[in-house]
PDB file of C-alpha atoms in Angstrom:
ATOM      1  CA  UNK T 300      18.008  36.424   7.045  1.00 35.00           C
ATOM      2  CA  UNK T 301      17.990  32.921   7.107  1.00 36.00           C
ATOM      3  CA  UNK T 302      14.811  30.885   7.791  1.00 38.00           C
ATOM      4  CA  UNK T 303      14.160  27.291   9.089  1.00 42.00           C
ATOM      5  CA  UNK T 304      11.891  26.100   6.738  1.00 43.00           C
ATOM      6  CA  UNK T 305      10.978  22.146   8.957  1.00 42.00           C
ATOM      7  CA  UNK T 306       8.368  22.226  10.567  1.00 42.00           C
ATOM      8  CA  UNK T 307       7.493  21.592  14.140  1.00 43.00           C
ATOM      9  CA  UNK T 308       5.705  18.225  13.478  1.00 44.00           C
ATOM     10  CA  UNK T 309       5.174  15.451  16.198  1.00 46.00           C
ATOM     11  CA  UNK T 310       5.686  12.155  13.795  1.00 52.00           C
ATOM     12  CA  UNK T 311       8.799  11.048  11.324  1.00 50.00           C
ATOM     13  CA  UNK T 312       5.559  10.274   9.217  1.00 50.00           C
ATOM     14  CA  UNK T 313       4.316  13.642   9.528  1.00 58.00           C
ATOM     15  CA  UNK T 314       7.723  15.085   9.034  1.00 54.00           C
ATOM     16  CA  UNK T 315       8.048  13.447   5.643  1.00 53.00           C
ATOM     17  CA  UNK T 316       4.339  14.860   4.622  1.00 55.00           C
ATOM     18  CA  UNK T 317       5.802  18.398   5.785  1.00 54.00           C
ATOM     19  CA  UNK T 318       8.845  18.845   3.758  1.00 51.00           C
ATOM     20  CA  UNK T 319       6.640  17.102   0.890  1.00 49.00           C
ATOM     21  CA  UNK T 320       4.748  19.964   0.567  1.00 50.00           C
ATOM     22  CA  UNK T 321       7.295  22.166   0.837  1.00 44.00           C
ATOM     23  CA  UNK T 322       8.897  20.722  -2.202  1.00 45.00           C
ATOM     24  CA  UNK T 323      11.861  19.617  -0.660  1.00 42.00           C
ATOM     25  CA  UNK T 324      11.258  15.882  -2.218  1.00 48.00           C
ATOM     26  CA  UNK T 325       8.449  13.851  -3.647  1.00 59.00           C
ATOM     27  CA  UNK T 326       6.893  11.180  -1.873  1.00 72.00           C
ATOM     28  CA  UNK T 327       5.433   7.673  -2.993  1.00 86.00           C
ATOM     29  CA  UNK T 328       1.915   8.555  -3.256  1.00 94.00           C
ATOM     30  CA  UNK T 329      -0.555   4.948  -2.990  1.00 97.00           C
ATOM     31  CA  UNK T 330      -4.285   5.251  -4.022  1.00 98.00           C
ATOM     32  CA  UNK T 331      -6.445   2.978  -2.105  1.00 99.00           C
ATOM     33  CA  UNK T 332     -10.067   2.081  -3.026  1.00 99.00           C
ATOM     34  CA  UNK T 333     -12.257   0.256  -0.999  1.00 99.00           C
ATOM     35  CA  UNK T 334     -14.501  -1.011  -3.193  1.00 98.00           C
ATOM     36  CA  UNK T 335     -18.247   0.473  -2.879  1.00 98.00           C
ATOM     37  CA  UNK T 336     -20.132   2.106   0.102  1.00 98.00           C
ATOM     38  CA  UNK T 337     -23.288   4.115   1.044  1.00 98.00           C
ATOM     39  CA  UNK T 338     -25.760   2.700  -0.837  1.00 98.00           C
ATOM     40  CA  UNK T 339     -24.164   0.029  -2.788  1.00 98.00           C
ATOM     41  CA  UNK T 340     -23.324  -2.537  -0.571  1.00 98.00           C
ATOM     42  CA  UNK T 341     -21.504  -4.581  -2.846  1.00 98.00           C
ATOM     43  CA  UNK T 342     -21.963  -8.742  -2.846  1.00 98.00           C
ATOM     44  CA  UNK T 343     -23.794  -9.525   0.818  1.00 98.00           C
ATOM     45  CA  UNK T 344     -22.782 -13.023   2.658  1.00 98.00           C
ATOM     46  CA  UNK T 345     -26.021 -14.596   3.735  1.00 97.00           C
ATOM     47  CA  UNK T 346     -25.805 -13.597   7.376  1.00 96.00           C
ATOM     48  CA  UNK T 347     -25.474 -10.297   5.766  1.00 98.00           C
ATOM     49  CA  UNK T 348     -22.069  -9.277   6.288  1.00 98.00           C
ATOM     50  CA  UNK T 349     -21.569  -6.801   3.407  1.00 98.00           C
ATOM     51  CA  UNK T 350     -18.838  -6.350   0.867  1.00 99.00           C
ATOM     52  CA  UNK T 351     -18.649  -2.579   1.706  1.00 98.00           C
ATOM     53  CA  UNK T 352     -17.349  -2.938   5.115  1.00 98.00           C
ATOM     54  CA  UNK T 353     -14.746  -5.363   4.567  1.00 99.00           C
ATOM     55  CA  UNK T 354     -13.076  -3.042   1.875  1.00 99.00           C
ATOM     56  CA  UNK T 355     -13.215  -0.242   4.258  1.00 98.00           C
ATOM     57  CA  UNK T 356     -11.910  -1.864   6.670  1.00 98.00           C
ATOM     58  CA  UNK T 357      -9.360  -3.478   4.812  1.00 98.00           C
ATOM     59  CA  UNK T 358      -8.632  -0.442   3.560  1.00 98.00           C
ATOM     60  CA  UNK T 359      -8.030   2.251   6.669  1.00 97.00           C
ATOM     61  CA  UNK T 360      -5.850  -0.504   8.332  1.00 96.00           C
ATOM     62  CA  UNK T 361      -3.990  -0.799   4.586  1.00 95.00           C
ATOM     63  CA  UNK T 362      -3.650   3.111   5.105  1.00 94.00           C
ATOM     64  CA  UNK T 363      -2.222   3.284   8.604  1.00 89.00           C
ATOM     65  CA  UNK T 364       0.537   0.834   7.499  1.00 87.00           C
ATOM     66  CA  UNK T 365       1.786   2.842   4.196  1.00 88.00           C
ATOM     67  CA  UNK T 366       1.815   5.925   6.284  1.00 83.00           C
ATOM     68  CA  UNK T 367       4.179   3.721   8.910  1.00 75.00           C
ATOM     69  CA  UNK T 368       5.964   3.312   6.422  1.00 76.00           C
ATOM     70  CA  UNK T 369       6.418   6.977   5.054  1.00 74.00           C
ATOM     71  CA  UNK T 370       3.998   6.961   1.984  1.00 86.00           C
ATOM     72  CA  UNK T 371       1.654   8.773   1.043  1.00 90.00           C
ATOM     73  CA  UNK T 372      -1.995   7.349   1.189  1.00 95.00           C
ATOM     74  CA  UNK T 373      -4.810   8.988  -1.192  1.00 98.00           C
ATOM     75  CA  UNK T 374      -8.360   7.159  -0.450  1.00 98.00           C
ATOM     76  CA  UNK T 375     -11.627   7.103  -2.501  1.00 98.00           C
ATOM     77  CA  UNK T 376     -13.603   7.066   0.597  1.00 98.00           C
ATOM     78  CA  UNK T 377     -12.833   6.848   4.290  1.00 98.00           C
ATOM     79  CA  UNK T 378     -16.448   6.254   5.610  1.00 98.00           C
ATOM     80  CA  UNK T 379     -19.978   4.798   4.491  1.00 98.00           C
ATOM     81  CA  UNK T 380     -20.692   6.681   1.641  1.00 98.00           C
ATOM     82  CA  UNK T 381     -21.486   6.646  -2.175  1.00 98.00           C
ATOM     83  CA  UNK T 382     -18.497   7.396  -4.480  1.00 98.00           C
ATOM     84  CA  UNK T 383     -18.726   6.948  -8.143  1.00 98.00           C
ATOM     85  CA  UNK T 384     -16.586   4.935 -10.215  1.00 98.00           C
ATOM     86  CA  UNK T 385     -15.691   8.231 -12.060  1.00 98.00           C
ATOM     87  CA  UNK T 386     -14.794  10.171  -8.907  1.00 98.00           C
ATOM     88  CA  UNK T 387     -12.494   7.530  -7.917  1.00 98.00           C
ATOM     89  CA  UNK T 388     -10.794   7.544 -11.102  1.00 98.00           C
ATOM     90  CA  UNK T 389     -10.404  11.325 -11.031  1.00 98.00           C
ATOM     91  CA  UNK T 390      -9.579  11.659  -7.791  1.00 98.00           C
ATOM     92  CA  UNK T 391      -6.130   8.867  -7.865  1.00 98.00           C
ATOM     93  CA  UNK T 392      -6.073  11.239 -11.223  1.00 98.00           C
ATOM     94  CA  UNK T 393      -5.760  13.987 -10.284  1.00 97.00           C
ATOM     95  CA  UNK T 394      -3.715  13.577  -6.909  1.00 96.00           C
ATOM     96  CA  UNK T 395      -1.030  11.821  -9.397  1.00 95.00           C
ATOM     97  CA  UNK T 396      -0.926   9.063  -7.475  1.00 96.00           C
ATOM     98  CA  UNK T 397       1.958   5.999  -8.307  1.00 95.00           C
ATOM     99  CA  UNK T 398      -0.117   3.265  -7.758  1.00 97.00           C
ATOM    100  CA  UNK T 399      -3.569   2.387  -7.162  1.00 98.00           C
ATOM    101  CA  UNK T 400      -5.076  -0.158  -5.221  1.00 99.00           C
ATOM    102  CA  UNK T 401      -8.641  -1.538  -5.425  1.00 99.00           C
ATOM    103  CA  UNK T 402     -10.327  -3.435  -2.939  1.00 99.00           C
ATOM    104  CA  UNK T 403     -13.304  -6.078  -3.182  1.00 99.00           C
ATOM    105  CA  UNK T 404     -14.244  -9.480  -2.035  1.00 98.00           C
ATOM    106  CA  UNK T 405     -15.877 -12.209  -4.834  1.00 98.00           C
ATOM    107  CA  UNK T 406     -19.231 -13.708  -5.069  1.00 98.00           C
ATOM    108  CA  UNK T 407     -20.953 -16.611  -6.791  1.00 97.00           C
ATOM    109  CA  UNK T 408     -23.684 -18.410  -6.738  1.00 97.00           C
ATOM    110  CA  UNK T 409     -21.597 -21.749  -6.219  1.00 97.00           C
ATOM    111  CA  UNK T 410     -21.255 -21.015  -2.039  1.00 97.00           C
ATOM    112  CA  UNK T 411     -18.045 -23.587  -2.273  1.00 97.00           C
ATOM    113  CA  UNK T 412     -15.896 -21.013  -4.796  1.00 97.00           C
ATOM    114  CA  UNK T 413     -13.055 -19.342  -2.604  1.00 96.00           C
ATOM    115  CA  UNK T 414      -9.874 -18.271  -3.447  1.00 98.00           C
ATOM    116  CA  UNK T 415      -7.652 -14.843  -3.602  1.00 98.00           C
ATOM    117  CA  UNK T 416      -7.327 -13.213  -7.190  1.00 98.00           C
ATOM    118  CA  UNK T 417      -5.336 -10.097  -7.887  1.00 99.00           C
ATOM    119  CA  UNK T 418      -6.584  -8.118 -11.397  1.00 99.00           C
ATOM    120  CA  UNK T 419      -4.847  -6.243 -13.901  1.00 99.00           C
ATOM    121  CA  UNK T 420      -6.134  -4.495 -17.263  1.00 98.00           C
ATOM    122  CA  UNK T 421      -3.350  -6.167 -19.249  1.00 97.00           C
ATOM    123  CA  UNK T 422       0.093  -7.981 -19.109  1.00 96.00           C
ATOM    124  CA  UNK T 423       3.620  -6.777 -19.352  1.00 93.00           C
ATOM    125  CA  UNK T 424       3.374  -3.369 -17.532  1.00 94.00           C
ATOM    126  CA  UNK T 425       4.168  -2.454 -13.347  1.00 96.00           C
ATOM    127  CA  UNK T 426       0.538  -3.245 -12.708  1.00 98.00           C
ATOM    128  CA  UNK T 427       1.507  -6.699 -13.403  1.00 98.00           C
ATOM    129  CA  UNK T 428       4.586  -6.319 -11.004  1.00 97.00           C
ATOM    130  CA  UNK T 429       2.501  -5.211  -8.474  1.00 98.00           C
ATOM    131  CA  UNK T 430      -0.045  -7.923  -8.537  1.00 98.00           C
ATOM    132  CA  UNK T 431       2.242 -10.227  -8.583  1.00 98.00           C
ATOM    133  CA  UNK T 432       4.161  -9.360  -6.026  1.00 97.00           C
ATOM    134  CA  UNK T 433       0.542  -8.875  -3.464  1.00 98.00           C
ATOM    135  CA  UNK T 434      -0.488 -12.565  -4.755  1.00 98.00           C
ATOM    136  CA  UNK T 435       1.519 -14.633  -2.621  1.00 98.00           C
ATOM    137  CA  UNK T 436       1.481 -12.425   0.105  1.00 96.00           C
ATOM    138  CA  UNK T 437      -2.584 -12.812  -0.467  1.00 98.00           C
ATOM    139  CA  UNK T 438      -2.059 -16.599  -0.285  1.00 98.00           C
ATOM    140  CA  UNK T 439       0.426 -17.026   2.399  1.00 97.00           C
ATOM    141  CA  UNK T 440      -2.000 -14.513   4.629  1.00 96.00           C
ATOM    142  CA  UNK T 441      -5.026 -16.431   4.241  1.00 96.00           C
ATOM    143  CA  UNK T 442      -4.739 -19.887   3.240  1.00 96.00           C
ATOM    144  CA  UNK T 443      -6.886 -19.892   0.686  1.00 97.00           C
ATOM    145  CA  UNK T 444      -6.551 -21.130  -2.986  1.00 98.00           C
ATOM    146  CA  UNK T 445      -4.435 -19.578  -5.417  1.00 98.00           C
ATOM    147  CA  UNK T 446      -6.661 -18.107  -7.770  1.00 98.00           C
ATOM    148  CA  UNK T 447      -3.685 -16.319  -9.678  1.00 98.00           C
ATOM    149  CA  UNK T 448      -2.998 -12.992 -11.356  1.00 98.00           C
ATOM    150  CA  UNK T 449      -5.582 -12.059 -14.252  1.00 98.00           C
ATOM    151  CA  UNK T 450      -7.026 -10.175 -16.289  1.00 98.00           C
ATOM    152  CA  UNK T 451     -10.056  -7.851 -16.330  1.00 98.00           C
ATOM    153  CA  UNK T 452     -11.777  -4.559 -18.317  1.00 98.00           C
ATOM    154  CA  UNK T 453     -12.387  -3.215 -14.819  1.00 98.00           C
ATOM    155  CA  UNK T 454     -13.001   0.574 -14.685  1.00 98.00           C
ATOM    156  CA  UNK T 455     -10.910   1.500 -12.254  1.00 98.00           C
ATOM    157  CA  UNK T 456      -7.942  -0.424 -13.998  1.00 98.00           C
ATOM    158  CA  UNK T 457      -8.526   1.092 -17.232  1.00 98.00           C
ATOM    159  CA  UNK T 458      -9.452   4.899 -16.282  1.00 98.00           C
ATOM    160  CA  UNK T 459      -6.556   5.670 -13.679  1.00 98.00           C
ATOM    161  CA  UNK T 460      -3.438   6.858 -14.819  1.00 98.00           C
ATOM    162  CA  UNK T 461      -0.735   5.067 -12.313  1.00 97.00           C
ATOM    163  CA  UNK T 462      -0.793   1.492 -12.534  1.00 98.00           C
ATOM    164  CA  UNK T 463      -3.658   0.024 -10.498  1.00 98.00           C
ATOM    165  CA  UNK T 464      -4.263  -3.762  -9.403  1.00 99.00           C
ATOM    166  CA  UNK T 465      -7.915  -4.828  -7.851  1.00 99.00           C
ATOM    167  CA  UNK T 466      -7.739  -7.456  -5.370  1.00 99.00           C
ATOM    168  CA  UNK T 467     -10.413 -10.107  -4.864  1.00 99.00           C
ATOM    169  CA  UNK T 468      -9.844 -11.119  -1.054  1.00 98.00           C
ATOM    170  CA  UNK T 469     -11.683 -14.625  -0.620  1.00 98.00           C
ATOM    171  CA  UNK T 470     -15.735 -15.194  -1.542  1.00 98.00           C
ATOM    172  CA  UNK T 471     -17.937 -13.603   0.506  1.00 98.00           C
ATOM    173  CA  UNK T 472     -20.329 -15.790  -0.826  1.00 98.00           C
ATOM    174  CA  UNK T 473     -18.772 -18.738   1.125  1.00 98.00           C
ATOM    175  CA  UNK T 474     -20.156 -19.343   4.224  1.00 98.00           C
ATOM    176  CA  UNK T 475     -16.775 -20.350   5.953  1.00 97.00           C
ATOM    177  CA  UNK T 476     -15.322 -17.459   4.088  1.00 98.00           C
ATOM    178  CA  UNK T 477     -17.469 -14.964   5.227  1.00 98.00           C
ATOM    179  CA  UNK T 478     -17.333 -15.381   9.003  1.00 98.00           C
ATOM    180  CA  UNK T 479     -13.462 -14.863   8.694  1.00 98.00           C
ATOM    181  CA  UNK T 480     -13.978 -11.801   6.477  1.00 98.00           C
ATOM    182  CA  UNK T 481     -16.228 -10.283   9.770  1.00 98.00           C
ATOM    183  CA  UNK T 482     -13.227 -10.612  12.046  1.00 97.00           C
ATOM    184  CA  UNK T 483     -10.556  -7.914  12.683  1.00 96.00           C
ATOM    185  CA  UNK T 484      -7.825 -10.737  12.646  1.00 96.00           C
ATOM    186  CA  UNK T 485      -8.367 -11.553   9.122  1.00 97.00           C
ATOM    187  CA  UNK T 486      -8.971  -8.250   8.066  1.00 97.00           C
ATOM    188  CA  UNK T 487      -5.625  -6.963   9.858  1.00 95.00           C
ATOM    189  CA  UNK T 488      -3.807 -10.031   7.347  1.00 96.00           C
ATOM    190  CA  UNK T 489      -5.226  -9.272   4.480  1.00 97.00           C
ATOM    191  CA  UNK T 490      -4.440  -5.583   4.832  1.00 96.00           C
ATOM    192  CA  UNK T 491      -0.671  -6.855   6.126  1.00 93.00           C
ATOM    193  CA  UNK T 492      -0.514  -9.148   2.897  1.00 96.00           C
ATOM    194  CA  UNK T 493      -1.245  -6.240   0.675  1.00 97.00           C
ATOM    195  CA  UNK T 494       1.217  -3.983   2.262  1.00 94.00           C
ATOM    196  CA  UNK T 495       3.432  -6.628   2.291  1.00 92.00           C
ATOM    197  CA  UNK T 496       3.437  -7.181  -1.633  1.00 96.00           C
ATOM    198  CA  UNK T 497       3.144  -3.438  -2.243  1.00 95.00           C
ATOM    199  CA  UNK T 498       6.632  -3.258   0.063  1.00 90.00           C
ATOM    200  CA  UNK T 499       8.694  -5.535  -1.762  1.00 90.00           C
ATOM    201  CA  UNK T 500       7.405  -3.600  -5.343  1.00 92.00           C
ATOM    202  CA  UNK T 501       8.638  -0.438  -4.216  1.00 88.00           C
ATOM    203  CA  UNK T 502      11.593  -1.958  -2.018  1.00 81.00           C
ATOM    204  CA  UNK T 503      11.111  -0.474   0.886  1.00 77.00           C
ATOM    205  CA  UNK T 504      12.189  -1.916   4.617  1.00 64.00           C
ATOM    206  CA  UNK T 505       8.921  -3.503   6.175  1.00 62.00           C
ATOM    207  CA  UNK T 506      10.359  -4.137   9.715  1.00 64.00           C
ATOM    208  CA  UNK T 507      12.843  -1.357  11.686  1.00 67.00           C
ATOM    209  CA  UNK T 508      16.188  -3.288  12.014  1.00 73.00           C
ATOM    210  CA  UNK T 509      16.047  -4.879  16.256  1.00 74.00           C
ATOM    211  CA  UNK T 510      19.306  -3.560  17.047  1.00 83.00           C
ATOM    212  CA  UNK T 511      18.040   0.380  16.457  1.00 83.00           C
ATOM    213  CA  UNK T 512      15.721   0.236  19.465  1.00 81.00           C
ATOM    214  CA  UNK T 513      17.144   2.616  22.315  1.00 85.00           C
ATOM    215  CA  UNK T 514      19.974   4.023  20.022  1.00 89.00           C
ATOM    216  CA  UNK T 515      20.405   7.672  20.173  1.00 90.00           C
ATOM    217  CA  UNK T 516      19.618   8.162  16.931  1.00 85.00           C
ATOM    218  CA  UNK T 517      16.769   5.722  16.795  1.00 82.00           C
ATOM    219  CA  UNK T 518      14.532   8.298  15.445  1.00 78.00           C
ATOM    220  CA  UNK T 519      16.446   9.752  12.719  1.00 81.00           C
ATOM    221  CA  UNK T 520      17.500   6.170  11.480  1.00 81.00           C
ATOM    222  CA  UNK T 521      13.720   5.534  11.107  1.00 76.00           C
ATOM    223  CA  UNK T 522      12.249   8.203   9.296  1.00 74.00           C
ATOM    224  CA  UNK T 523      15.466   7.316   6.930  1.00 79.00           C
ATOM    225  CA  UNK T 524      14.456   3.764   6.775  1.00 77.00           C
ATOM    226  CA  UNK T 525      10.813   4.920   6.067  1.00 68.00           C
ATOM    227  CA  UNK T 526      11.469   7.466   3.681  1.00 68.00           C
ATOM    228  CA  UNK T 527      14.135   4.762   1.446  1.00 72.00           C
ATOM    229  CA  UNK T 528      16.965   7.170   1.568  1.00 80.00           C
ATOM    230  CA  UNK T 529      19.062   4.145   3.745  1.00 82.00           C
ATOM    231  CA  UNK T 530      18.181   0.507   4.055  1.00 77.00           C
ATOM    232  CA  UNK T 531      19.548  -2.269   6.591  1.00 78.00           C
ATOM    233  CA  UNK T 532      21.156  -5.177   5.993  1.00 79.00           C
ATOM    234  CA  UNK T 533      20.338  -8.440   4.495  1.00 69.00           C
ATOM    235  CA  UNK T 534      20.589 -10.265   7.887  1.00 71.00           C
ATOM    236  CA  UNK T 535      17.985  -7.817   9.807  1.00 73.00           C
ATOM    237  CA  UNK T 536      20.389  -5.585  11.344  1.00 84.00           C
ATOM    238  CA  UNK T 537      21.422  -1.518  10.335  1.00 86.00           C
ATOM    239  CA  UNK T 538      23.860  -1.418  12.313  1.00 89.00           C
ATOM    240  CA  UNK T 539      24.049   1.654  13.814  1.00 89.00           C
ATOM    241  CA  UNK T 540      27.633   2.409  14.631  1.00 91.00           C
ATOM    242  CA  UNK T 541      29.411   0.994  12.067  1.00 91.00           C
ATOM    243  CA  UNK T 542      31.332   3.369   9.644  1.00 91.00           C
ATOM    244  CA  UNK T 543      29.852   4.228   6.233  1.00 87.00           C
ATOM    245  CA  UNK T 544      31.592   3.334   2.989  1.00 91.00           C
ATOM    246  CA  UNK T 545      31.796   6.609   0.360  1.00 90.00           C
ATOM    247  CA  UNK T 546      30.197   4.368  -1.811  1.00 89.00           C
ATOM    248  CA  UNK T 547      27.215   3.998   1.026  1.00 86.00           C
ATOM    249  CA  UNK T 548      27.109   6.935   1.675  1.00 88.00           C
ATOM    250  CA  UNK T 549      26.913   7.490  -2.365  1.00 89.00           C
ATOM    251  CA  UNK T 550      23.942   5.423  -2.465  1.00 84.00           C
ATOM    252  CA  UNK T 551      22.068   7.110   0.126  1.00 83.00           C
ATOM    253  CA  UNK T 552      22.396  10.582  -1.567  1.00 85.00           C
ATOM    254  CA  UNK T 553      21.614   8.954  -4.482  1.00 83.00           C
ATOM    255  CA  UNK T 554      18.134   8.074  -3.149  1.00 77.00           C
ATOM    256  CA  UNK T 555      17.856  11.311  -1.421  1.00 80.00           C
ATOM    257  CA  UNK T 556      18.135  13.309  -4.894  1.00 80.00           C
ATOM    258  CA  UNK T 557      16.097  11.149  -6.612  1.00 75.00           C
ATOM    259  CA  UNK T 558      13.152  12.282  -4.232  1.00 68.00           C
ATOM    260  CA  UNK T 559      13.647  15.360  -5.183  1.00 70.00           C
ATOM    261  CA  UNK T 560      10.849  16.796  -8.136  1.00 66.00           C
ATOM    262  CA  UNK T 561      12.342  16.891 -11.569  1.00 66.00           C
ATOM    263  CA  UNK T 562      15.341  14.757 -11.000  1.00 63.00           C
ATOM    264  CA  UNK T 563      15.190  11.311 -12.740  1.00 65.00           C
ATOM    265  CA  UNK T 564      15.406   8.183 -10.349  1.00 60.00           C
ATOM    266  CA  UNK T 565      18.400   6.385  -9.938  1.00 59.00           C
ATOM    267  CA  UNK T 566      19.334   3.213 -11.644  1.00 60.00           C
ATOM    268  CA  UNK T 567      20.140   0.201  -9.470  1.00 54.00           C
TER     269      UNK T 567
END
């Protein structure tokens, strides 16, 4: 007897969730953390805009985009509440999660400081990839002054097990600063940025290819792009109709096994 193991899902997102949990391959699993909540409200701006609702905001818009873009998203909180440093930790822990990113916004008592920053524990490992590649994304975003990749004893950077970055987005304690931070425009870039440089580590495809839209197979060549078992071309295009090469078609396999649990990944 044979049986159809997909799914009757809606969404090539939700599709790719599906035959995750079936086993059938392993998705890229991101941990965000919006940095504090409930009743720690993090550094305040003096017309009380709190630190709290910029990370969560930040954060579920940082969340929507990954899933676009056929990750998985594990978060510490999704509403107002109290989460403890530990519970965080365990949580990105115990999910197994690839990478974890922390969100925050700065303070300081000089009300001129502002810049982005993106923290690591230490040098030399993927969570220094991964900063660096958010960092200029941060920059370019915003506008605001470099304030570099460094270093920092952080809890969540030295109790998770995945490689985890914490991102300082601008001072909160800036006056100018802070009345960006309140607006969903800034918000919506500084989530963008972060996807942006958290794209580019993990190589996937941030924009469909223009000449898909209204193809027959529009649909399928999505959840392909999403998923990183294909990739377009250097130029913007995929290409839809053109022949593939064996050695294409290699490559895509390739990428296709490699999602599958227990196999190694493949070597570019």
């Amino acid at each position: 007897m044979r049986t159809n193991l997909a799914p009757t899902v809606s969404s090539a997102y939700d599709r790719l969730q599906a035959y995750h949990r079936l086993g059938v391959f392993k998705m890229t699993r991101i941990g965000i953390d919006p940095g504090h909540g409930g009743s720690d409200p993090g550094a305040v701006a003096a017309d009380g805009l709190q630190e709290k609702d910029v990370t969560l905001a930040v954060g579920l818009d940082l969340r929507q985009r990954l899933q676009g873009a056929g990750l998985e998203v594990i978060m510490s909180r999704t509403v107002d509440q109290d989460v403890s440093l530990a519970s965080r930790a365990e949580l990105f822990n115990r999910e197994q999660v690839d990478v974890v990113v922390s969100l925050h916004v700065n303070s300081a008592d000089n009300t001129t400081a502002n810049y982005v920053s993106t923290f690591i524990l230490a040098p030399g490992g993927q969570a220094e990839k991964i900063a660096r590649s958010i960092q200029p994304e941060l920059v370019a975003a915003t506008g605001w002054p470099d304030g570099g990749v460094r270093e920092a004893n952080f809890f969540i950077l030295r109790e998770t097990d995945a490689p985890a970055v914490l991102v300082e987005m601008g001072f909160i304690s800036n006056p100018a600063t802070a009345s960006l931070l309140a607006t969903p425009g800034t918000r919506q870039a500084l989530a963008l940025a972060i996807f942006k440089g958290l794209a580019a580590y993990l190589g996937l495809q941030v924009n469909a290819p223009g000449d898909i839209q209204g193809h027959w197979a529009e649909e399928a060549i999505r959840q392909v792009l999403a998923a990183g078992i294909m990739a377009g071309y250097p130029d913007g295009t995929f290409r839809p109709d053109q022949p593939a090469t064996r050695a294409e078609l290699a490559a895509a396999l390739a990428r296709l096994l490699a999602k599958i649990p227990g196999n190694p990944p493949i070597k570019n």
